Short mmCIF file of C-alpha atoms in Angstrom, two decimals:
data_model
loop_
_atom_site.label_atom_id
_atom_site.label_comp_id
_atom_site.label_asym_id
_atom_site.label_seq_id
_atom_site.Cartn_x
_atom_site.Cartn_y
_atom_site.Cartn_z
CA GLY A 2 107.45 160.08 112.21
CA CYS A 3 108.48 156.80 110.05
CA LEU A 4 111.63 156.06 111.74
CA GLY A 5 113.60 153.17 110.12
CA ASP A 6 112.68 151.66 107.08
CA THR A 7 109.32 151.73 105.54
CA GLN A 8 108.15 150.40 102.32
CA PHE A 9 104.76 151.59 100.43
CA CYS A 10 103.16 151.92 97.12
CA PHE A 11 101.58 154.88 95.29
CA ARG A 12 99.88 155.49 91.82
CA PHE A 13 99.96 158.42 89.50
CA ARG A 14 98.55 159.44 86.11
CA ARG A 15 100.65 159.51 83.05
CA SER A 16 100.74 162.69 80.88
CA PRO A 17 98.40 162.21 77.65
CA GLY A 18 100.22 161.74 74.56
CA ARG A 19 103.41 159.72 75.70
CA LYS A 20 104.20 157.06 73.30
CA VAL A 21 106.21 154.38 74.84
CA SER A 22 108.01 151.40 72.50
CA LEU A 23 107.26 148.98 75.08
CA CYS A 24 103.45 149.31 74.68
CA CYS A 25 103.02 146.96 71.97
CA PHE A 26 105.13 144.24 73.43
CA LEU A 27 103.17 144.37 76.61
CA ASP A 28 99.99 144.45 75.01
CA GLN A 29 100.51 141.01 73.65
CA LEU A 30 101.45 139.75 77.28
CA ASP A 31 98.30 141.77 78.82
CA ARG A 32 96.23 139.18 76.57
CA ASP A 33 96.80 136.50 78.78
CA LEU A 34 96.57 138.09 82.26
CA PRO A 35 93.39 138.01 84.29
CA VAL A 36 91.42 141.36 84.10
CA TYR A 37 92.51 142.75 87.21
CA LEU A 38 96.36 142.18 86.45
CA LYS A 39 96.05 144.04 83.16
CA LYS A 40 98.20 147.07 83.08
CA ASP A 41 96.10 150.23 82.95
CA PRO A 42 97.23 152.62 80.29
CA ALA A 43 96.49 155.67 81.97
CA TYR A 44 98.64 154.72 85.12
CA TYR A 45 102.10 154.01 86.55
CA TYR A 46 102.90 152.48 90.04
CA GLY A 47 105.66 153.93 92.23
CA TYR A 48 107.13 151.43 94.42
CA VAL A 49 108.96 152.71 97.47
CA TYR A 50 111.73 151.97 100.05
CA PHE A 51 112.08 154.78 102.54
CA ARG A 52 114.85 155.29 105.10
CA GLN A 53 115.13 157.69 107.95
CA VAL A 54 117.61 157.34 110.72
CA ARG A 55 119.28 159.79 113.07
CA ASP A 56 122.53 161.18 111.70
CA LYS A 57 124.29 163.78 113.76
CA SER A 58 126.73 164.70 110.86
CA LEU A 59 123.79 165.86 108.55
CA LYS A 60 122.59 169.19 109.01
CA ARG A 61 118.67 168.09 109.87
CA GLY A 62 120.07 165.65 112.01
CA TYR A 63 118.51 162.73 109.84
CA PHE A 64 119.51 160.43 106.74
CA GLN A 65 116.08 160.55 104.68
CA LYS A 66 116.21 158.72 101.35
CA SER A 67 114.09 156.91 99.20
CA LEU A 68 114.63 154.48 96.24
CA VAL A 69 111.63 154.33 93.94
CA LEU A 70 111.03 151.83 91.48
CA ILE A 71 108.44 152.85 88.70
CA SER A 72 106.42 150.53 86.51
CA LYS A 73 103.22 149.91 84.49
CA LEU A 74 102.82 146.45 86.43
CA PRO A 75 100.57 146.04 89.48
CA TYR A 76 103.15 143.53 90.82
CA VAL A 77 103.10 144.52 94.37
CA HIS A 78 105.02 141.88 96.00
CA LEU A 79 107.40 141.29 93.53
CA PHE A 80 108.65 144.74 93.44
CA ARG A 81 108.52 145.23 97.22
CA THR A 82 110.80 141.94 97.53
CA MET A 83 113.20 143.26 95.06
CA LEU A 84 113.48 146.83 96.70
CA LYS A 85 114.10 144.93 99.99
CA GLN A 86 117.13 143.18 98.06
CA ILE A 87 118.53 146.26 96.83
CA ALA A 88 117.59 149.58 98.84
CA PRO A 89 119.44 148.58 101.90
CA GLU A 90 122.67 148.05 99.78
CA TYR A 91 122.23 151.22 97.71
CA PHE A 92 121.84 153.45 100.71
CA GLU A 93 125.14 151.98 101.57
CA LYS A 94 127.03 151.84 98.08
CA SER A 95 125.07 154.45 95.91
CA GLU A 96 125.22 154.84 92.35
CA ALA A 97 127.40 152.19 90.86
CA PHE A 98 125.41 149.79 92.67
CA LEU A 99 122.23 151.05 90.93
CA GLU A 100 124.11 150.41 87.41
CA ALA A 101 124.80 146.86 88.59
CA VAL A 102 120.81 146.27 89.36
CA CYS A 103 119.84 147.64 86.02
CA SER A 104 122.16 145.40 84.14
CA ASP A 105 120.61 142.41 86.18
CA VAL A 106 117.03 143.71 85.36
CA ASP A 107 118.22 143.95 81.64
CA ARG A 108 118.89 140.24 81.61
CA TRP A 109 115.33 139.53 82.84
CA PRO A 110 113.05 137.38 80.57
CA PRO A 111 109.69 139.13 79.09
CA PRO A 112 107.07 138.79 82.11
CA ALA A 113 105.10 136.02 80.18
CA PRO A 114 101.82 135.03 82.25
CA GLY A 115 101.86 131.22 83.19
CA LYS A 116 105.69 130.68 82.68
CA ILE A 117 107.95 129.77 85.62
CA LEU A 118 110.40 132.94 85.61
CA HIS A 119 113.75 133.21 86.88
CA LEU A 120 114.94 136.75 87.80
CA PRO A 121 118.47 137.37 88.87
CA ILE A 122 119.14 140.27 91.03
CA MET A 123 122.40 141.20 92.90
CA GLY A 124 123.67 137.47 93.68
CA ILE A 125 120.19 136.05 94.26
CA ILE A 126 117.75 134.29 91.95
CA MET A 127 113.89 135.15 92.69
CA LYS A 128 111.63 132.43 91.15
CA LEU A 129 107.75 133.31 90.47
CA ARG A 130 104.90 132.67 88.22
CA ILE A 131 102.56 135.69 86.83
CA PRO A 132 99.05 134.44 86.72
CA THR A 133 96.89 133.72 83.62
CA TYR A 134 93.47 134.37 82.93
CA ARG A 135 93.22 130.52 82.63
CA ASP A 136 93.98 129.88 86.17
CA LYS A 137 91.11 128.66 88.27
CA PRO A 138 89.90 132.08 90.41
CA GLY A 139 91.35 131.79 94.04
CA THR A 140 93.89 129.60 93.33
CA THR A 141 97.63 130.79 93.19
CA PRO A 142 99.62 127.97 91.35
CA ILE A 143 102.68 128.19 93.96
CA VAL A 144 105.99 127.78 92.46
CA GLN A 145 106.83 124.34 93.50
CA ASN A 146 109.41 123.35 96.02
CA MET A 147 112.98 123.80 95.22
CA HIS A 148 114.29 121.02 93.09
CA GLN A 149 117.70 119.77 93.14
CA ALA A 150 118.33 121.70 89.66
CA ASP A 151 117.20 124.91 91.80
CA ALA A 152 120.15 125.11 93.86
CA GLN A 153 120.92 128.79 92.72
CA ILE A 154 117.42 129.62 93.46
CA SER A 155 117.62 131.85 96.52
CA MET A 156 113.85 132.71 96.85
CA ALA A 157 110.44 131.54 95.56
CA LEU A 158 107.60 134.10 95.69
CA PRO A 159 104.36 132.59 96.50
CA THR A 160 102.53 135.51 94.64
CA VAL A 161 103.62 138.53 92.48
CA HIS A 162 100.70 140.79 93.34
CA GLU A 163 98.87 139.68 96.32
CA VAL A 164 98.94 141.47 99.84
CA ASP A 165 98.31 140.15 103.46
CA LEU A 166 94.19 140.63 103.26
CA PHE A 167 93.82 139.40 106.85
CA ARG A 168 96.27 141.70 108.29
CA CYS A 169 95.18 144.77 106.19
CA PHE A 170 91.59 144.11 107.39
CA CYS A 171 92.04 143.23 110.98
CA PRO A 172 91.22 146.48 112.05
CA VAL A 173 88.13 146.80 110.46
CA PHE A 174 87.31 143.12 110.89
CA PHE A 175 83.55 143.16 111.65
CA HIS A 176 82.93 145.36 108.44
CA ILE A 177 84.62 143.41 105.73
CA GLN A 178 81.48 142.59 103.98
CA MET A 179 79.99 146.10 103.89
CA LEU A 180 83.38 147.33 102.72
CA TRP A 181 83.24 144.73 100.01
CA GLU A 182 79.65 146.19 99.02
CA LEU A 183 81.37 149.73 99.14
CA VAL A 184 83.91 148.87 96.75
CA LEU A 185 82.01 146.93 94.31
CA LEU A 186 79.65 150.03 94.04
CA GLY A 187 82.69 152.27 93.47
CA GLU A 188 81.70 154.37 96.49
CA PRO A 189 84.17 157.54 97.42
CA LEU A 190 86.36 155.75 100.14
CA VAL A 191 89.09 157.45 102.22
CA VAL A 192 91.69 155.39 104.47
CA MET A 193 93.34 157.29 107.21
CA ALA A 194 96.30 155.57 108.47
CA PRO A 195 99.17 156.14 110.69
CA SER A 196 102.05 155.43 107.89
CA PRO A 197 102.21 155.42 104.06
CA SER A 198 102.61 151.55 104.08
CA GLU A 199 99.43 150.84 106.07
CA SER A 200 97.84 153.18 103.86
CA SER A 201 99.06 151.70 100.57
CA GLU A 202 98.15 148.16 101.77
CA THR A 203 94.74 148.99 103.19
CA VAL A 204 93.84 150.56 99.56
CA LEU A 205 95.44 147.44 97.89
CA ALA A 206 93.35 144.91 99.97
CA LEU A 207 90.32 146.89 99.17
CA VAL A 208 90.72 147.03 95.48
CA SER A 209 91.58 143.32 95.54
CA CYS A 210 88.68 142.14 97.50
CA ILE A 211 86.25 142.12 94.47
CA SER A 212 88.55 139.85 92.48
CA PRO A 213 87.99 138.34 90.00
CA LEU A 214 86.01 141.41 89.21
CA LYS A 215 88.47 144.74 87.88
CA TYR A 216 87.95 147.75 90.24
CA CYS A 217 87.55 150.47 87.37
CA SER A 218 87.80 153.58 89.12
CA ASP A 219 90.82 155.36 90.34
CA PHE A 220 92.67 154.35 93.63
CA ARG A 221 95.54 156.16 95.18
CA PRO A 222 97.43 153.78 97.56
CA TYR A 223 99.18 156.85 99.10
CA PHE A 224 97.77 160.16 98.28
CA THR A 225 99.44 163.54 99.34
CA ILE A 226 98.63 167.24 99.11
CA HIS A 227 101.39 167.33 96.66
CA ASP A 228 99.56 165.29 94.01
CA SER A 229 98.41 166.99 90.98
CA GLU A 230 94.63 165.80 91.60
CA PHE A 231 94.61 167.38 95.09
CA LYS A 232 92.36 170.16 94.16
CA GLU A 233 90.11 167.96 91.94
CA TYR A 234 89.61 165.27 94.72
CA THR A 235 89.23 167.59 97.59
CA THR A 236 86.88 170.05 96.39
CA ARG A 237 83.67 170.55 97.89
CA THR A 238 81.63 172.40 95.06
CA GLN A 239 80.75 168.85 93.70
CA ALA A 240 79.95 165.06 95.25
CA PRO A 241 83.09 163.34 95.93
CA PRO A 242 84.42 161.23 93.06
CA SER A 243 84.54 157.24 92.64
CA VAL A 244 88.06 156.91 94.03
CA ILE A 245 89.66 155.31 96.93
CA LEU A 246 92.12 157.43 98.37
CA GLY A 247 94.81 156.34 101.33
CA VAL A 248 96.24 159.22 103.15
CA THR A 249 98.51 159.92 106.46
CA ASN A 250 98.53 163.83 106.68
CA PRO A 251 96.24 164.86 109.51
CA PHE A 252 95.35 167.57 107.57
CA PHE A 253 92.90 165.41 105.35
CA ALA A 254 90.72 164.70 108.51
CA LYS A 255 89.53 168.29 108.10
CA THR A 256 89.54 168.55 103.98
CA LEU A 257 87.78 165.28 103.31
CA GLN A 258 85.25 165.42 106.20
CA HIS A 259 82.50 165.78 103.69
CA TRP A 260 83.17 162.11 102.20
CA PRO A 261 80.68 159.63 102.60
CA HIS A 262 82.89 157.01 104.05
CA ILE A 263 85.92 157.16 106.17
CA ILE A 264 88.04 154.23 107.30
CA ARG A 265 90.22 155.20 110.18
CA ILE A 266 93.12 152.56 110.97
CA GLY A 267 95.19 152.58 113.71
CA ASP A 268 98.69 150.79 113.77
CA ILE A 269 98.22 147.47 112.10
CA LYS A 270 99.73 144.97 114.49
CA LEU A 271 99.67 141.21 113.80
CA PRO A 272 96.53 139.89 115.32
CA GLY A 273 97.20 138.13 118.45
CA GLU A 274 93.83 138.74 120.21
CA VAL A 275 90.29 138.76 118.86
CA PRO A 276 89.13 141.98 117.53
CA LYS A 277 86.49 143.58 119.47
CA GLN A 278 83.20 144.21 117.97
CA VAL A 279 82.95 147.74 116.60
CA LYS A 280 79.93 149.77 115.59
CA VAL A 281 79.77 151.74 112.40
CA LYS A 282 80.26 155.32 113.62
CA LYS A 283 78.34 158.07 112.39
CA LEU A 284 80.14 160.62 110.34
CA LYS A 285 79.39 163.69 112.63
CA ASN A 286 81.42 161.98 115.37
CA LEU A 287 84.80 162.16 113.07
CA LYS A 288 86.56 165.14 114.71
CA THR A 289 89.76 166.01 113.27
CA LEU A 290 92.57 164.06 115.20
CA ASP A 291 91.28 162.36 118.16
CA SER A 292 88.78 160.00 116.63
CA LYS A 293 89.10 156.39 117.33
CA PRO A 294 89.96 153.78 114.74
CA GLY A 295 86.78 152.52 112.87
CA VAL A 296 84.50 152.88 109.74
CA TYR A 297 82.58 156.05 109.86
CA THR A 298 79.83 156.09 107.27
CA SER A 299 75.60 156.26 107.05
CA TYR A 300 75.83 153.59 104.49
CA LYS A 301 73.15 150.68 105.04
CA PRO A 302 74.53 147.49 103.79
CA TYR A 303 72.01 145.66 101.10
CA LEU A 304 72.93 142.28 102.07
CA ASN A 305 72.58 140.70 105.61
CA LYS A 306 75.37 140.17 107.69
CA ASP A 307 77.46 136.84 107.04
CA GLU A 308 78.55 135.71 110.73
CA GLU A 309 79.79 132.64 109.73
CA ILE A 310 82.96 134.15 108.22
CA VAL A 311 83.64 136.23 111.43
CA LYS A 312 83.42 133.26 113.69
CA GLN A 313 85.82 131.18 111.40
CA LEU A 314 88.50 133.74 111.47
CA GLN A 315 87.92 134.57 115.04
CA LYS A 316 88.47 130.80 115.66
CA GLY A 317 91.35 131.13 113.55
CA VAL A 318 92.74 133.88 115.76
CA GLN A 319 92.05 131.75 118.93
CA GLN A 320 93.75 128.70 117.45
CA LYS A 321 96.70 131.00 116.50
CA ARG A 322 96.20 129.97 112.64
CA PRO A 323 98.99 131.49 110.62
CA THR A 324 98.12 134.91 108.95
CA GLU A 325 98.72 133.51 105.62
CA ALA A 326 96.11 130.70 106.27
CA GLN A 327 93.45 133.37 107.49
CA SER A 328 94.22 135.71 104.25
CA VAL A 329 93.39 132.36 102.02
CA ILE A 330 89.90 131.91 103.94
CA LEU A 331 89.22 135.50 103.57
CA ARG A 332 90.38 135.56 99.79
CA ARG A 333 88.16 132.61 99.35
CA TYR A 334 85.22 134.02 101.04
CA PHE A 335 85.33 137.47 98.90
CA LEU A 336 85.96 135.48 95.56
CA GLU A 337 82.54 133.28 96.59
CA LEU A 338 80.94 136.35 97.24
CA THR A 339 81.89 138.31 93.96
CA GLU A 340 81.36 135.12 91.79
CA SER A 341 77.66 134.74 93.44
CA PHE A 342 77.09 138.43 92.41
CA ILE A 343 78.64 138.08 88.86
CA ILE A 344 77.30 134.80 87.58
CA PRO A 345 73.69 136.27 87.07
CA LEU A 346 74.93 138.89 85.17
CA GLU A 347 77.37 136.54 82.90
CA ARG A 348 74.50 134.29 82.13
CA TYR A 349 72.18 137.20 80.97
CA VAL A 350 74.99 138.71 78.84
CA ALA A 351 75.70 135.57 77.09
CA SER A 352 72.13 135.29 76.24
CA LEU A 353 72.56 138.30 74.19
CA MET A 354 74.85 137.00 71.91
CA PRO A 355 73.01 135.98 68.35
CA LEU A 356 72.83 132.39 67.48
CA GLN A 357 75.60 130.91 65.28
CA LYS A 358 73.05 130.14 62.54
CA CYS A 359 72.44 133.69 62.27
CA ILE A 360 76.03 134.22 61.02
CA SER A 361 76.24 134.38 57.10
CA PRO A 362 79.31 134.71 55.36
CA TRP A 363 77.80 137.07 52.83
CA LYS A 364 76.56 139.59 55.59
CA SER A 365 78.33 141.62 58.24
CA PRO A 366 78.48 140.06 61.47
CA PRO A 367 75.18 140.26 63.49
CA GLN A 368 75.31 142.96 66.51
CA LEU A 369 74.89 142.10 70.07
CA ARG A 370 71.59 142.62 71.55
CA GLN A 371 71.03 145.56 73.97
CA PHE A 372 71.57 145.02 77.62
CA SER A 373 67.72 145.57 79.52
CA GLN A 374 67.94 146.38 82.93
CA ASP A 375 64.31 145.32 83.18
CA ASP A 376 65.11 141.94 81.36
CA PHE A 377 67.88 141.47 83.74
CA MET A 378 65.94 141.89 86.85
CA LYS A 379 63.33 139.46 85.50
CA THR A 380 66.06 136.72 85.62
CA LEU A 381 67.00 137.05 88.97
CA GLU A 382 63.77 135.37 90.36
CA LYS A 383 64.66 132.08 88.92
CA ALA A 384 68.66 132.14 88.10
CA GLY A 385 69.64 134.93 91.02
CA PRO A 386 72.47 134.62 93.56
CA GLN A 387 70.49 132.48 95.61
CA LEU A 388 71.67 129.79 93.50
CA THR A 389 75.03 130.02 94.96
CA SER A 390 74.92 131.99 97.95
CA GLY A 391 73.16 131.57 100.98
CA LEU A 392 73.34 135.24 102.06
CA LYS A 393 69.98 136.91 102.48
CA GLY A 394 69.10 140.67 101.66
CA ASP A 395 68.12 143.02 99.10
CA TRP A 396 70.31 141.74 96.21
CA ILE A 397 67.88 143.48 93.71
CA GLY A 398 68.67 146.73 95.74
CA LEU A 399 72.35 145.98 95.00
CA TYR A 400 72.23 144.98 91.36
CA ARG A 401 70.37 148.41 90.70
CA HIS A 402 73.06 150.20 92.48
CA PHE A 403 75.72 148.40 90.61
CA LEU A 404 74.41 148.70 87.30
CA LYS A 405 74.98 152.50 87.71
CA SER A 406 78.67 152.13 88.84
CA PRO A 407 81.73 152.65 87.03
CA ASN A 408 82.82 148.75 87.84
CA PHE A 409 79.31 147.64 85.79
CA ASP A 410 80.48 149.69 83.07
CA GLY A 411 84.18 148.46 82.89
CA TRP A 412 83.04 144.78 83.18
CA PHE A 413 80.23 145.22 80.61
CA ARG A 414 82.45 146.70 78.08
CA SER A 415 84.96 144.20 78.22
CA ARG A 416 82.40 141.61 78.10
CA GLN A 417 80.92 143.25 74.95
CA LYS A 418 84.41 143.60 73.06
CA GLU A 419 85.14 139.88 73.69
CA MET A 420 81.64 138.79 72.49
CA THR A 421 82.05 141.04 69.26
CA GLN A 422 85.37 139.63 68.79
CA LYS A 423 84.08 136.20 69.07
CA LEU A 424 81.31 137.20 66.38
CA GLU A 425 83.98 138.44 64.15
CA ALA A 426 86.06 135.14 64.61
CA LEU A 427 82.82 133.10 63.72
CA HIS A 428 82.15 135.46 60.73
CA LEU A 429 85.75 134.56 59.28
CA GLU A 430 85.37 130.91 59.88
CA ALA A 431 81.83 130.80 58.18
CA LEU A 432 83.89 132.65 54.94
CA CYS A 433 86.80 129.95 54.78
CA ASN A 434 84.09 127.32 54.83
CA GLU A 435 82.65 128.78 51.45
CA ASN A 436 83.92 127.91 48.08
CA LEU A 437 85.26 131.27 47.35
CA VAL A 438 86.85 130.79 43.86
CA PHE A 439 83.66 129.34 42.79
CA TRP A 440 81.66 132.28 44.05
CA SER A 441 84.26 134.52 42.10
CA GLN A 442 83.79 132.94 38.93
CA LYS A 443 80.15 133.81 38.91
CA HIS A 444 80.73 137.26 39.57
CA THR A 445 82.12 140.39 37.95
CA GLU A 446 85.67 141.41 38.13
CA VAL A 447 84.86 144.68 40.26
CA GLU A 448 82.88 142.24 42.75
CA THR A 449 85.87 139.71 42.75
CA VAL A 450 88.22 142.68 43.59
CA ASP A 451 85.87 143.93 46.36
CA LEU A 452 85.72 140.41 47.96
CA VAL A 453 89.68 140.34 47.67
CA LEU A 454 90.07 143.65 49.63
CA LYS A 455 87.80 142.70 52.14
CA LEU A 456 89.20 139.67 52.97
CA LYS A 457 92.57 140.94 52.95
CA ASN A 458 91.07 143.57 55.65
CA LYS A 459 89.65 140.57 57.52
CA LEU A 460 93.30 139.10 58.10
CA LEU A 461 94.61 142.41 59.07
CA GLN A 462 91.75 142.88 61.43
CA ALA A 463 92.23 139.37 63.19
CA ASP A 464 96.13 139.98 63.55
CA ARG A 465 95.78 143.54 65.06
CA GLU A 466 92.86 142.86 67.22
CA GLN A 467 94.13 139.08 68.26
CA LEU A 468 90.76 137.72 67.49
CA PRO A 469 90.17 134.24 68.99
CA VAL A 470 90.60 132.59 65.66
CA LYS A 471 92.69 129.05 64.72
CA THR A 472 95.94 129.69 62.80
CA GLU A 473 94.80 127.20 60.34
CA THR A 474 91.43 129.36 59.47
CA LEU A 475 93.92 132.05 58.71
CA LYS A 476 96.02 130.15 56.61
CA LYS A 477 92.67 128.52 54.79
CA LEU A 478 91.55 132.28 54.25
CA GLN A 479 94.91 133.16 53.00
CA THR A 480 95.00 130.48 50.64
CA HIS A 481 91.53 131.46 49.28
CA ILE A 482 92.61 134.73 48.66
CA ASN A 483 95.70 133.84 46.49
CA ASP A 484 93.59 131.21 44.55
CA ILE A 485 91.03 133.82 43.62
CA ILE A 486 93.83 136.20 42.75
CA LEU A 487 95.46 133.79 40.30
CA ALA A 488 92.07 133.24 38.48
CA LEU A 489 91.82 136.98 37.61
CA PRO A 490 93.57 138.27 34.56
CA ASP A 491 97.35 139.16 34.84
CA ASP A 492 97.13 143.03 35.19
CA LEU A 493 94.53 142.75 38.12
CA GLN A 494 96.92 139.94 39.51
CA ASP A 495 99.93 142.20 39.52
CA ILE A 496 97.85 145.23 41.37
CA LEU A 497 96.33 142.96 43.78
CA LEU A 498 99.57 141.04 44.90
CA LYS A 499 101.08 144.43 45.51
CA THR A 500 98.38 145.96 47.58
CA GLY A 501 98.30 145.40 51.09
CA THR A 502 94.65 146.47 51.50
#
């Protein structure tokens, strides 16, 4: 039914065991990205430009063709813009044109976060900036206006990855806060939409609404009965998995009836009128095809409804505020909600870090203390979300539920890794501040050789894990190693200078 041109995005699993040479190169760039933009090693994205037009000269009576761009990078807006430039031309000119496109892409600089990039593509130049983890959340340092020197720039992209939040959430306008809770808790969600573009944009909007938290479960912006996970995700023998599916095939209305939360959206129009208040519908009212748009669930939100944001956005519709501005308001609202929720957790987890005085150069770095749900809950009385959010409700219940979710697991693991690396880095610095040559003179050769090998291993680890250590510290450690080796007998020196680890 999609006559004309349609753009959408899908996501699929990579087969395990595939080694790709680009990995280590992308890993370096990955470190500077905000957590929600890091590549997921298990998935690829497919960005699609599909054309369907009547053509009597063809056997089926229609010209139907897709151009698909596959990438590990979740830069939806960038690849969408790029396909808009090249797909219509490709449909006219075929293969040779794609070769020319590829040679343009080969000239692109690496996707380095924080830098202004100029990407040539078929006679135009796209100017953009990939965010870094240092950017203040909620701000997109917009690529500045064209300067005189930028005469050849045809297009400055305000974002590489964001979708139009307000447009996507407009059909379910009154339930945005409940949907935020469902996404935060990793609940199974289905979006039933009339077309792949609406399905994929709504799923991407849902995933991004808990930013700066990373959504750690699977999500499929456009899921079809041909996906290899179809059986796994539609089985009735077990509870639905933690996943957000975007679907268009009416067949799914039947297959996924048992899912606990279903969002049905009609055609997404540019909001010109104030959306009508719509109650949450009961799941049993979801008949196959004739059910009305809305949210079908028996979920009771933990937090009281924030009427303020609804009024603010409604007023924006009445005053004909541009949809980009409405999206900025909505994005800021979600960001403040997520930050109010996550700050108490950040604060508690920071308290699990051992004190710096516990770090001794002659012992292994100390371990982080265990996360205790009870201890965390006790902190909420004095330092809970009420410090930053005026929203009332059962915050404690929301935290208890969240601590069982994949999003908490993913967030906590990445915080754990950061803090462990910090401890390793502090341990390295403590070693550097010792007089290691003096130590080695008071110990046996066997102990000294053992120390040298340990220090070499430390240097390797710092490089391999990209520990947050100053370059001077690493140079100082290398100097210590060389000085210790030079104080040893010649035969040992030869062996140790040749040994990597």
